[in-house]
Amino acid sequence: MRRHSARLWIAILSAMAVGFAAVVDLERTSPGALSSVHERESDLAGKSGCAACHGGWFSNMTDSCLECHADIGTQIEARDGLHGSFDAGLARSCAVCHSEHHGGEFRLVNRLSFIQAGVPRPGEFDHAKIGFDLNGAHLPLDCTACHQHALDPVLEKGTKRFMGLDQDCASCHEDPHEGRMIVACASCHGQSKWEELFSLGHERQLPLVGGHGDVGCRECHAESDAHSLEALGDGANRPAVRTCEGCHESPHARPFLTGVAALATMPVDKSCVSCHEAPHESFRDERLTLTAEQHARSGFPIDVPHDQVTCDECHAPEASDFKARYPGRGADECAACHDDPHGGQFEGSPLAESGCLSCHDRHHFEPHAFTVEKHQLSAFKLTGSHVETDCNGCHTIPSDAEPREFNGTAAQCEGCHGDAHDGFFEPFTRSLPTIADGECARCHSTTEFADIPAAGFDHARWTGFPVQGAHAQSACDSCHPLAETADATGRKFGRVSQHFGAFEGCVTCHTDPHQGTFDWDDLPSEVAGRADCARCHVESSWRAFPRGFDHGLWTGFMLVGAHGETKCSGCHAQLKRPDALGRTWGRSRGSSCADCHDDPHAGQFASEGDDGGATDCSRCHTDELRSFTKFNHDRDSVFPLEGAHESVACAACHKTVFEGGVEFVRYRPLKTECVDCHGVHEEVLLRRKPRRN
């Protein structure tokens, strides 16, 4: 009996010792401090607070969470809201999205929380998940516009981050109707803006499209009107539907309306729709059509020659007043509808005694009936080759706003003949005395335009482009190709633009072997008054560089340190033959260190950005590539050197390894925990050894 009693006491004392050790060990291996919102709760602080979150004998951690966050529990039970949309396993695993024991500054609602909830980007959360179709003007709003505490690092007690809002419009927007409307806001308003209104069912009486689409409700349904919005909401006393004439006064004559209504077999007060359809933007909508039968009801039958013209040709579209656009005219009164296209040039002339019919047929304006005999009555007699010349050759239309010229037609060459040079020489002749026969006579004879002065052509004077250097050795047709047949102006000598395109400097004729490398906005457009290729080259030879080449300025790569001592061929290989662009020097492999130098670190310092994992050597090394004095262990690594670590040799931690067939010094990744290098005391390992049952 005593033996059993002694054994019992030994077992009890042993259990107490083990329990005490476990408590001590738990205190030493605590998972971490609570977040701020939980730490401020007195019943969660201290050792006794563990059970409040992790559950006691008869509850679990999820039940403990929902005891404080009852509104979340309500969502889960009702399968409503964000938490109610999760599957049962995730909905009751709070810690999957909201972990704890990471310190006071840790946010329980973080990026991981949204990802676990199926929302990779919080700003793109689909509100349809919570039963709210978010669109229109709500989409560009910042989350905090509705959820004021969405980004608060720490919530004040009693506030909500996302919950607690009402989807009723009036919960955020002031009701301008002050409760007078019995229908919901969404019955008339969308989410884009309040001004864009719509009304379900309105299309049964009048589709709100076209000209009616932009009309405000109150313009047709004023508060004091019998058809007010308030009156329409009263089904018992709703007014009768209005006709077109109930809102719009018709400018048409009554006989026209009666005739159109008879054609459409419709009442006169509803016949407007036979021409003015609902989708039209206005009463003058471009889609409006009028049949010949309808037009005849106006008293003006559409017969020859008016059957081939459009409405706007008779009824000026720029006239805003109805009477001005449709004044009523006689079919034979040309001047009543047609403006004088000649701008009054024939006023007082014997040719205008019969008006338009003096020169034109009754049924058409073209072709005209003006003969050579009638032309002899003018100030310019047709003789010689002019007799066979087409009228349009001399009588041109200066512009769309001016009539064709008849009186005062110029007698000089350029008055009738097009400029074969397209005004190219005009800037060079402005300062010269005027020639009576015209500017063409400066170089051409009156018999043949192909004749040029015997003295030749001064290219520099008349084009501004001196032909010198290598250009002087080229034939004219190398830049100005000769055509087999003359163009409309009689020209056979081609333009530079025909051969090379618009003149844009050297690249007009020469391919840019640098492919625009030296044309960036941050590079000088001129050097010593020279632009384009002349900034570096001269006309005699592309290989000549009279002003040298500033490598740093033109390429952005300064030749300093070891690079300054390297020959050009060290980076730009000399080609045996010119390439397709005419280059005899090869392009460099690139401007980054890795383009020319092998990476001795086997990619340990490669970046993870858009550069595809390149290594920026300049972070640690200078251009000399002999040292890495720019590297600061405290600043540039995740392991500051403190205490005894300051005197430890680099090789003690960074050892030479051989991986993937490459030998290199291991810098990263390295473990930074103390036990990774110093190990763990044996007694600690023994104490943490799991017990056996």
XYZ file of C-alpha atoms in Angstrom:
693
model
C 0.000 0.000 0.000
C 2.784 2.381 0.830
C 4.538 1.489 -2.424
C 1.412 2.424 -4.421
C 0.997 5.661 -2.455
C 4.625 6.629 -3.104
C 4.251 5.931 -6.787
C 1.108 8.047 -6.914
C 2.850 11.016 -5.327
C 5.802 10.652 -7.698
C 3.429 10.669 -10.706
C 1.563 13.747 -9.435
C 4.766 15.690 -8.779
C 6.175 14.677 -12.174
C 3.028 15.836 -13.944
C 3.179 19.168 -12.096
C 6.822 19.618 -13.090
C 6.128 18.856 -16.720
C 3.127 21.218 -16.735
C 5.199 23.977 -15.186
C 7.943 23.458 -17.774
C 5.360 23.543 -20.553
C 3.916 26.836 -19.264
C 7.384 28.328 -19.054
C 8.134 27.075 -22.558
C 4.860 28.503 -23.903
C 5.706 31.894 -22.479
C 9.122 31.761 -24.098
C 7.762 30.673 -27.521
C 4.714 33.018 -27.741
C 3.623 33.512 -31.427
C 3.862 37.298 -31.019
C 2.103 40.438 -29.872
C -1.552 41.108 -30.708
C -2.668 43.666 -33.303
C -3.705 47.116 -32.032
C -7.468 46.553 -32.325
C -7.310 43.372 -30.203
C -4.619 44.550 -27.808
C -6.770 47.449 -26.630
C -9.486 45.023 -25.463
C -8.844 44.314 -21.790
C -10.419 40.834 -21.863
C -7.980 39.768 -24.611
C -4.810 41.021 -22.896
C -2.557 38.845 -20.771
C -2.389 35.097 -20.359
C -6.073 34.762 -19.576
C -7.024 36.343 -22.909
C -5.919 33.335 -24.993
C -9.122 31.394 -24.387
C -11.221 34.431 -25.371
C -10.009 34.039 -28.965
C -8.842 30.438 -29.171
C -11.845 28.959 -27.344
C -12.170 27.083 -24.098
C -13.344 23.579 -23.244
C -16.677 23.895 -25.054
C -15.949 26.286 -27.989
C -13.493 26.786 -30.844
C -11.659 29.782 -32.254
C -14.282 30.491 -34.970
C -17.068 30.630 -32.353
C -14.910 32.977 -30.293
C -14.393 35.274 -33.307
C -18.111 35.383 -34.126
C -18.960 36.125 -30.500
C -17.410 39.577 -30.962
C -18.099 39.900 -34.682
C -21.748 38.954 -34.587
C -22.575 40.783 -37.822
C -20.183 38.492 -39.695
C -21.878 35.498 -38.144
C -25.232 36.821 -39.303
C -23.899 37.074 -42.880
C -22.610 33.493 -42.790
C -25.856 32.097 -41.416
C -27.995 34.053 -43.899
C -25.642 33.345 -46.832
C -25.603 37.084 -47.401
C -22.876 39.688 -47.951
C -19.209 38.963 -48.637
C -18.681 36.359 -45.915
C -21.955 34.679 -46.777
C -20.702 34.134 -50.362
C -17.781 31.919 -49.198
C -18.016 28.159 -48.984
C -18.674 26.856 -45.492
C -15.055 25.806 -44.893
C -13.546 29.194 -45.716
C -16.352 31.166 -44.068
C -15.646 29.526 -40.699
C -11.841 29.663 -40.983
C -11.284 33.239 -39.874
C -7.508 32.859 -39.465
C -7.054 31.960 -43.143
C -7.758 35.578 -44.102
C -7.145 37.382 -40.790
C -4.044 36.077 -39.009
C -2.916 37.416 -35.630
C 0.142 37.769 -33.367
C 2.136 39.907 -35.843
C 2.360 43.010 -33.685
C 0.448 46.203 -33.182
C 1.117 47.653 -36.649
C -0.156 44.573 -38.509
C -3.436 45.102 -40.390
C -5.917 42.267 -39.971
C -7.595 43.238 -43.263
C -4.739 43.187 -45.779
C -3.888 42.221 -49.323
C -3.791 38.521 -48.405
C -7.294 38.817 -46.963
C -8.618 40.022 -50.310
C -6.709 37.375 -52.269
C -8.131 34.591 -50.076
C -11.570 36.087 -50.679
C -11.032 35.794 -54.446
C -10.197 39.493 -54.960
C -6.583 39.869 -56.242
C -6.923 43.672 -56.426
C -9.024 45.354 -53.713
C -9.790 48.340 -55.940
C -11.454 46.015 -58.486
C -13.819 44.307 -56.034
C -17.014 43.164 -57.770
C -19.812 44.619 -55.642
C -22.275 42.256 -57.319
C -21.029 39.672 -54.812
C -22.771 41.628 -52.084
C -25.901 42.358 -54.140
C -24.994 45.868 -55.327
C -24.558 46.439 -59.085
C -21.820 49.093 -58.976
C -21.402 50.942 -62.281
C -21.490 54.363 -63.934
C -20.187 57.243 -61.820
C -19.555 54.897 -58.890
C -16.799 52.980 -60.724
C -14.053 55.673 -60.685
C -14.720 56.547 -57.027
C -12.063 55.715 -54.494
C -13.147 53.092 -51.958
C -12.959 55.689 -49.165
C -15.636 57.787 -50.878
C -18.213 55.322 -49.506
C -16.179 53.320 -47.003
C -14.588 56.133 -44.981
C -12.474 53.807 -42.872
C -11.380 51.425 -45.653
C -7.728 52.472 -45.431
C -7.526 53.306 -41.705
C -4.492 51.527 -40.236
C -6.360 51.031 -36.957
C -10.139 51.277 -36.643
C -11.631 53.334 -33.881
C -13.780 51.315 -31.541
C -17.312 50.952 -32.859
C -16.443 51.852 -36.487
C -16.736 49.550 -39.482
C -14.313 49.246 -42.359
C -16.686 48.052 -45.101
C -19.952 46.982 -43.460
C -22.831 49.074 -42.171
C -23.776 50.919 -45.386
C -27.253 51.127 -46.893
C -27.781 50.602 -50.640
C -30.662 53.049 -50.703
C -29.679 56.073 -52.868
C -30.951 58.502 -50.244
C -28.464 57.113 -47.718
C -25.671 58.930 -49.631
C -27.487 61.419 -51.875
C -29.862 64.172 -50.866
C -33.379 63.599 -52.175
C -34.230 66.708 -54.265
C -37.832 65.521 -54.512
C -38.247 65.618 -50.728
C -40.165 62.348 -50.749
C -42.778 63.422 -53.311
C -41.911 60.591 -55.709
C -43.490 57.276 -54.859
C -41.202 55.294 -57.168
C -37.590 54.353 -56.398
C -34.695 56.493 -57.663
C -33.569 53.697 -60.002
C -36.878 53.938 -61.841
C -35.728 57.197 -63.454
C -32.001 57.528 -62.726
C -28.980 55.451 -63.649
C -25.611 55.379 -61.915
C -23.720 57.455 -64.523
C -25.187 60.838 -63.598
C -28.492 62.185 -62.330
C -29.105 64.166 -65.547
C -29.301 61.001 -67.662
C -32.886 60.010 -67.002
C -34.980 57.151 -68.272
C -38.444 55.949 -67.565
C -39.491 52.344 -67.792
C -42.549 51.985 -69.997
C -42.352 55.504 -71.458
C -41.681 54.024 -74.920
C -45.237 52.708 -75.022
C -46.480 56.265 -75.477
C -43.371 58.151 -76.672
C -39.890 56.617 -77.083
C -37.334 58.848 -75.350
C -34.908 58.800 -78.266
C -33.663 61.336 -80.755
C -34.799 64.854 -79.922
C -36.725 63.597 -76.903
C -33.689 61.737 -75.530
C -31.967 64.835 -74.096
C -35.085 66.625 -72.812
C -35.345 66.955 -69.050
C -38.412 65.403 -67.434
C -39.584 68.737 -66.059
C -39.545 70.331 -69.510
C -42.529 68.168 -70.408
C -43.816 67.341 -66.918
C -43.635 70.604 -64.958
C -44.851 70.567 -61.369
C -47.746 72.949 -62.099
C -48.733 71.162 -65.322
C -51.569 68.694 -65.665
C -48.993 66.171 -66.922
C -46.587 66.621 -64.006
C -44.547 63.682 -62.742
C -46.584 63.707 -59.574
C -49.823 63.513 -61.555
C -48.498 60.613 -63.644
C -47.889 58.644 -60.457
C -51.600 58.807 -59.634
C -53.113 55.997 -61.683
C -56.700 57.028 -60.951
C -56.363 60.617 -62.266
C -53.654 60.119 -64.898
C -54.175 62.607 -67.810
C -54.713 61.508 -71.405
C -51.689 61.052 -73.684
C -50.781 64.199 -75.600
C -50.392 64.426 -79.387
C -47.495 66.156 -81.182
C -49.482 69.382 -81.493
C -50.111 69.267 -77.768
C -46.477 70.303 -77.241
C -45.243 71.585 -80.616
C -46.724 74.335 -82.750
C -46.728 73.321 -86.432
C -45.155 75.839 -88.862
C -46.719 74.127 -91.877
C -49.623 75.536 -93.829
C -52.913 73.810 -93.099
C -53.446 72.573 -96.680
C -50.087 70.834 -96.564
C -50.918 69.137 -93.243
C -54.309 68.064 -94.496
C -52.841 66.657 -97.689
C -50.062 64.723 -95.898
C -52.534 63.340 -93.353
C -54.790 62.146 -96.180
C -51.853 60.338 -97.834
C -51.054 58.608 -94.547
C -54.716 57.999 -93.653
C -54.092 59.519 -90.237
C -55.722 62.290 -88.189
C -54.127 65.683 -88.822
C -53.034 66.130 -85.192
C -51.122 62.802 -85.333
C -49.771 62.962 -88.875
C -46.446 64.558 -87.878
C -44.908 61.101 -87.411
C -45.340 60.348 -91.113
C -42.261 62.562 -91.696
C -40.772 63.268 -88.245
C -39.937 59.919 -86.656
C -39.172 59.445 -82.957
C -35.409 58.687 -83.401
C -34.877 62.033 -85.159
C -32.721 64.499 -83.230
C -34.722 67.512 -84.378
C -37.441 68.544 -86.813
C -34.625 69.129 -89.308
C -32.948 65.784 -88.726
C -30.812 64.668 -91.673
C -32.738 61.385 -91.785
C -36.004 63.183 -92.483
C -37.382 62.378 -95.936
C -40.222 63.807 -97.963
C -41.719 61.897 -100.883
C -42.575 63.537 -104.185
C -46.264 62.975 -103.432
C -45.962 64.719 -100.059
C -43.969 67.612 -101.601
C -46.698 68.106 -104.216
C -49.144 68.833 -101.356
C -47.121 72.041 -100.732
C -48.113 73.341 -104.178
C -44.671 72.720 -105.759
C -44.543 69.435 -107.707
C -41.071 67.927 -107.979
C -40.769 67.782 -111.762
C -37.800 68.117 -114.126
C -35.238 69.488 -113.370
C -35.916 69.498 -109.632
C -36.477 65.760 -109.395
C -32.709 65.113 -109.275
C -31.772 67.550 -106.490
C -31.736 67.144 -102.717
C -33.836 69.148 -100.283
C -30.853 71.186 -99.078
C -30.139 72.396 -102.610
C -33.437 74.296 -102.624
C -33.988 74.813 -98.903
C -30.810 76.296 -97.428
C -29.788 74.246 -94.366
C -28.139 77.263 -92.730
C -31.479 79.079 -92.438
C -32.730 78.604 -88.884
C -36.135 80.228 -89.429
C -38.741 78.008 -91.057
C -40.143 80.824 -93.209
C -36.664 81.681 -94.448
C -36.019 78.087 -95.463
C -39.431 77.380 -96.981
C -40.674 80.761 -98.347
C -42.702 79.356 -101.288
C -41.435 79.817 -104.865
C -42.443 79.501 -108.501
C -41.025 76.601 -110.471
C -39.614 78.878 -113.217
C -38.253 81.603 -110.944
C -34.585 80.569 -110.919
C -33.423 83.577 -108.908
C -35.999 82.839 -106.214
C -34.111 79.678 -105.268
C -30.703 79.910 -106.876
C -28.094 82.469 -105.880
C -26.158 84.131 -108.661
C -23.114 81.824 -109.029
C -21.348 84.548 -110.968
C -21.360 87.048 -108.119
C -23.022 89.805 -110.183
C -20.323 89.791 -112.870
C -22.976 90.006 -115.605
C -25.115 92.755 -114.054
C -25.717 95.481 -116.672
C -24.303 93.292 -119.411
C -26.350 92.813 -122.587
C -25.857 89.077 -121.968
C -28.055 89.243 -118.871
C -31.192 90.733 -120.434
C -33.054 87.430 -120.167
C -31.573 86.489 -116.803
C -30.284 82.940 -116.364
C -31.982 81.854 -119.583
C -29.656 84.143 -121.546
C -26.874 81.585 -121.213
C -28.560 78.475 -119.766
C -31.271 76.084 -120.872
C -34.554 76.086 -118.972
C -34.099 72.499 -117.809
C -30.386 72.472 -116.919
C -27.504 74.823 -116.102
C -24.882 72.582 -117.672
C -23.794 72.430 -120.360
C -24.168 76.160 -120.834
C -25.344 77.822 -124.042
C -22.610 80.483 -124.172
C -20.981 80.476 -127.636
C -17.689 81.809 -129.003
C -19.643 84.530 -130.817
C -21.024 85.771 -127.503
C -17.514 85.734 -126.025
C -16.392 88.225 -128.682
C -18.639 90.786 -126.971
C -16.393 90.641 -123.871
C -13.120 92.516 -123.256
C -11.036 89.413 -124.071
C -11.285 88.332 -127.694
C -10.647 84.658 -128.368
C -7.924 84.336 -130.997
C -5.275 81.807 -131.940
C -4.894 78.784 -129.700
C -7.294 80.276 -127.135
C -10.186 79.573 -129.473
C -9.763 75.841 -128.909
C -9.080 76.179 -125.173
C -11.718 74.853 -122.775
C -13.516 77.563 -120.796
C -12.415 76.038 -117.487
C -8.805 76.548 -118.500
C -9.079 80.330 -118.112
C -12.176 80.827 -116.000
C -11.309 79.175 -112.712
C -12.905 79.123 -109.269
C -10.529 80.913 -106.850
C -12.043 79.247 -103.761
C -15.198 77.614 -102.486
C -16.397 80.996 -101.219
C -15.855 82.834 -104.512
C -17.576 82.492 -107.914
C -15.905 81.415 -111.123
C -14.016 84.357 -112.618
C -15.308 85.811 -115.880
C -14.801 89.565 -115.662
C -11.224 90.641 -114.965
C -9.572 87.331 -115.897
C -5.795 87.812 -115.825
C -4.003 87.983 -119.149
C -0.684 86.733 -117.765
C 0.453 83.125 -118.193
C -0.095 82.159 -114.597
C -3.625 83.535 -114.786
C -4.704 80.478 -116.783
C -1.832 78.006 -116.634
C -1.169 75.967 -113.559
C 2.192 76.360 -111.882
C 4.194 73.268 -112.791
C 6.442 74.057 -109.814
C 3.537 74.289 -107.323
C 4.687 77.702 -106.085
C 8.135 76.409 -105.203
C 9.916 79.484 -106.636
C 7.510 82.054 -105.182
C 9.609 82.769 -102.054
C 12.639 83.434 -104.278
C 10.816 85.881 -106.616
C 9.002 88.032 -104.050
C 11.845 90.518 -103.820
C 12.383 90.729 -107.622
C 10.745 93.348 -109.925
C 7.439 92.287 -111.471
C 7.428 91.063 -115.098
C 4.482 92.163 -117.243
C 4.141 88.833 -119.027
C 4.203 86.904 -115.740
C 6.693 85.108 -113.551
C 6.982 82.145 -115.941
C 8.859 84.383 -118.381
C 11.842 84.581 -116.021
C 12.970 81.159 -117.199
C 10.575 80.018 -119.950
C 9.829 81.272 -123.487
C 6.302 81.941 -124.775
C 6.521 79.135 -127.327
C 7.539 76.152 -125.200
C 7.732 75.675 -121.437
C 10.510 73.143 -121.917
C 12.853 75.918 -123.076
C 15.114 77.273 -120.307
C 17.695 80.079 -120.467
C 21.000 79.232 -122.136
C 22.869 80.287 -119.002
C 21.482 77.250 -117.225
C 19.857 76.998 -113.797
C 21.352 78.416 -110.584
C 20.405 75.596 -108.196
C 21.507 77.369 -105.016
C 19.659 80.611 -105.856
C 16.346 79.068 -106.921
C 16.132 76.122 -104.517
C 18.207 77.138 -101.498
C 20.148 73.869 -101.834
C 23.735 74.390 -103.066
C 25.034 71.456 -105.070
C 28.570 70.878 -103.816
C 30.889 68.164 -102.632
C 29.750 64.674 -103.581
C 26.400 66.122 -104.760
C 28.116 68.099 -107.548
C 29.328 64.842 -109.094
C 25.753 63.472 -109.493
C 23.604 63.898 -112.610
C 20.375 65.929 -112.342
C 18.163 62.910 -113.014
C 19.654 61.081 -110.017
C 17.455 63.345 -107.873
C 14.933 64.532 -110.509
C 13.810 61.434 -112.490
C 12.712 62.035 -116.080
C 9.228 60.806 -117.038
C 8.426 59.408 -120.468
C 5.201 61.418 -120.667
C 4.417 64.887 -119.368
C 2.043 65.461 -116.463
C -1.040 67.720 -116.462
C 1.167 70.839 -116.416
C 3.415 69.596 -119.252
C 6.243 68.737 -116.903
C 8.604 65.794 -117.529
C 11.373 66.762 -115.138
C 10.519 64.970 -111.887
C 10.485 66.437 -108.406
C 12.707 65.239 -105.598
C 9.605 64.317 -103.615
C 8.500 61.959 -106.399
C 11.738 60.066 -106.115
C 12.507 60.277 -102.416
C 9.340 61.664 -100.791
C 8.922 64.955 -98.921
C 12.217 66.754 -98.310
C 13.241 66.155 -94.702
C 16.971 66.764 -94.834
C 19.660 64.225 -95.598
C 17.382 61.241 -94.903
C 15.254 62.319 -97.889
C 17.800 60.689 -100.187
C 20.059 58.790 -97.821
C 19.071 55.930 -95.556
C 19.808 56.710 -91.923
C 22.305 54.018 -90.900
C 21.730 55.011 -87.273
C 17.955 54.382 -87.578
C 16.989 57.532 -85.646
C 19.381 56.894 -82.754
C 20.593 60.515 -82.801
C 17.192 62.166 -83.307
C 15.821 61.914 -79.751
C 14.339 65.091 -78.280
C 17.035 65.304 -75.607
C 19.836 65.500 -78.205
C 20.849 68.816 -79.858
C 19.040 69.491 -83.139
C 21.869 71.768 -84.311
C 25.621 71.860 -83.828
C 27.511 74.984 -84.903
C 24.508 76.023 -87.032
C 24.352 72.645 -88.792
C 21.350 70.341 -88.513
C 20.468 66.782 -89.476
C 23.439 64.618 -90.558
C 25.584 67.761 -90.939
C 25.858 67.891 -87.149
C 28.653 65.331 -87.544
C 29.170 64.735 -91.284
C 30.118 66.896 -94.319
C 29.092 66.566 -97.985
C 32.497 65.279 -99.104
C 32.460 61.980 -97.193
C 30.469 60.210 -94.500
C 33.731 59.140 -92.887
C 34.856 62.731 -92.247
C 34.229 64.037 -88.693
C 35.687 67.557 -88.661
C 34.252 68.281 -85.207
C 34.986 64.874 -83.660
C 32.394 62.704 -81.881
C 31.218 63.252 -78.292
C 30.378 59.663 -77.236
C 28.733 60.664 -73.968
C 26.528 63.323 -75.575
C 25.282 61.269 -78.524
C 24.994 57.817 -76.953
C 24.475 58.565 -73.254
C 27.416 56.268 -72.440
C 30.399 58.188 -71.009
C 33.781 56.725 -71.875
C 35.441 57.023 -68.458
C 37.737 54.814 -66.485
C 38.680 51.605 -68.261
C 36.180 52.346 -71.028
C 38.056 55.531 -71.916
C 41.184 53.528 -72.623
C 39.407 51.015 -74.883
C 39.654 51.381 -78.672
C 36.481 51.885 -80.724
C 36.883 48.425 -82.241
C 36.747 46.953 -78.754
C 32.978 47.543 -78.723
C 32.216 48.315 -82.402
C 33.631 45.617 -84.675
C 34.892 46.751 -88.088
C 32.861 45.066 -90.838
C 34.548 43.606 -93.889
C 31.665 44.807 -96.054
C 29.047 47.501 -95.424
C 25.763 46.140 -94.110
C 22.314 46.812 -95.616
C 22.345 50.319 -94.089
C 25.839 51.109 -95.345
C 27.487 50.814 -91.939
C 31.124 49.711 -91.736
C 31.214 49.703 -87.950
C 29.182 47.166 -86.017
C 26.792 48.111 -83.241
C 27.787 47.601 -79.638
C 26.271 44.695 -77.763
C 24.516 47.070 -75.372
C 25.066 49.647 -72.656
C 24.648 47.488 -69.569
C 27.568 45.710 -67.885
C 26.073 42.274 -68.561
C 26.080 42.932 -72.320
C 29.895 42.743 -72.392
C 31.004 41.281 -69.062
C 30.271 37.844 -67.616
C 28.436 37.790 -64.322
C 30.897 36.359 -61.717
C 28.032 36.105 -59.224
C 26.033 33.582 -61.299
C 22.898 35.749 -61.276
C 22.663 36.168 -57.491
C 21.993 39.901 -57.857
C 19.702 39.721 -60.890
C 16.600 41.896 -60.605
C 13.043 40.645 -60.882
C 11.616 43.564 -62.892
C 10.790 44.197 -66.563
C 14.455 43.955 -67.559
C 14.181 40.177 -67.519
C 16.467 39.566 -64.548
C 19.482 41.688 -65.538
C 22.168 42.500 -62.994
C 22.946 46.161 -62.313
C 26.676 46.025 -61.564
C 26.790 49.775 -60.828
C 24.973 49.207 -57.527
C 28.222 47.963 -56.033
C 31.013 48.484 -58.570
C 32.585 51.581 -60.099
C 33.517 52.024 -63.755
C 37.007 50.801 -62.900
C 35.535 47.335 -62.186
C 38.356 46.762 -59.710
C 36.543 47.194 -56.418
C 33.113 47.342 -54.878
C 33.647 50.238 -52.496
C 30.085 51.404 -53.186
C 28.728 48.328 -51.328
C 27.581 48.979 -47.763
C 26.652 45.824 -45.858
C 24.381 47.683 -43.426
C 22.590 49.573 -46.180
C 22.607 47.177 -49.143
C 21.836 43.878 -47.409
C 19.215 42.515 -45.039
C 21.840 41.618 -42.400
C 23.537 44.645 -40.772
C 26.993 43.908 -39.339
C 26.872 44.633 -35.607
C 28.943 43.619 -32.626
C 31.254 40.683 -33.222
C 30.091 40.374 -36.832
C 31.977 43.557 -37.772
C 35.357 41.819 -37.398
C 34.413 38.551 -39.134
C 36.135 37.963 -42.489
C 33.841 37.986 -45.553
C 34.896 34.455 -46.502
C 33.681 33.145 -43.139
C 30.075 33.620 -44.280
C 30.409 33.920 -48.063
C 32.031 30.698 -49.222
C 32.988 29.491 -52.665
C 30.508 26.958 -54.084
C 30.240 24.970 -57.283
C 26.711 24.750 -58.700
C 25.428 24.117 -62.198
C 28.939 23.754 -63.521
C 29.898 27.241 -62.263
C 32.169 28.131 -59.363
C 31.279 31.333 -57.537
C 31.128 32.952 -54.104
C 27.738 32.554 -52.414
C 26.334 35.925 -51.320
C 22.629 35.330 -51.503
C 20.469 33.785 -50.406
C 22.012 33.124 -46.969
C 20.153 32.262 -43.788
C 20.203 35.037 -41.197
C 18.980 33.312 -38.040
C 21.530 32.832 -35.234
C 20.974 29.073 -35.137
C 21.832 28.859 -38.848
C 25.501 29.488 -37.976
C 25.788 28.893 -34.224
C 23.516 25.878 -33.702
C 21.325 25.163 -30.632
C 22.419 24.053 -27.107
C 21.889 20.392 -26.431
C 19.821 20.939 -23.293
C 17.317 23.074 -25.296
C 16.945 20.296 -27.811
C 16.370 17.779 -25.038
C 13.813 20.001 -23.359
C 11.871 20.389 -26.618
C 12.019 16.692 -27.394
C 8.385 15.459 -27.672
C 7.110 13.259 -24.909
C 6.228 9.661 -25.570
C 2.947 8.205 -24.324
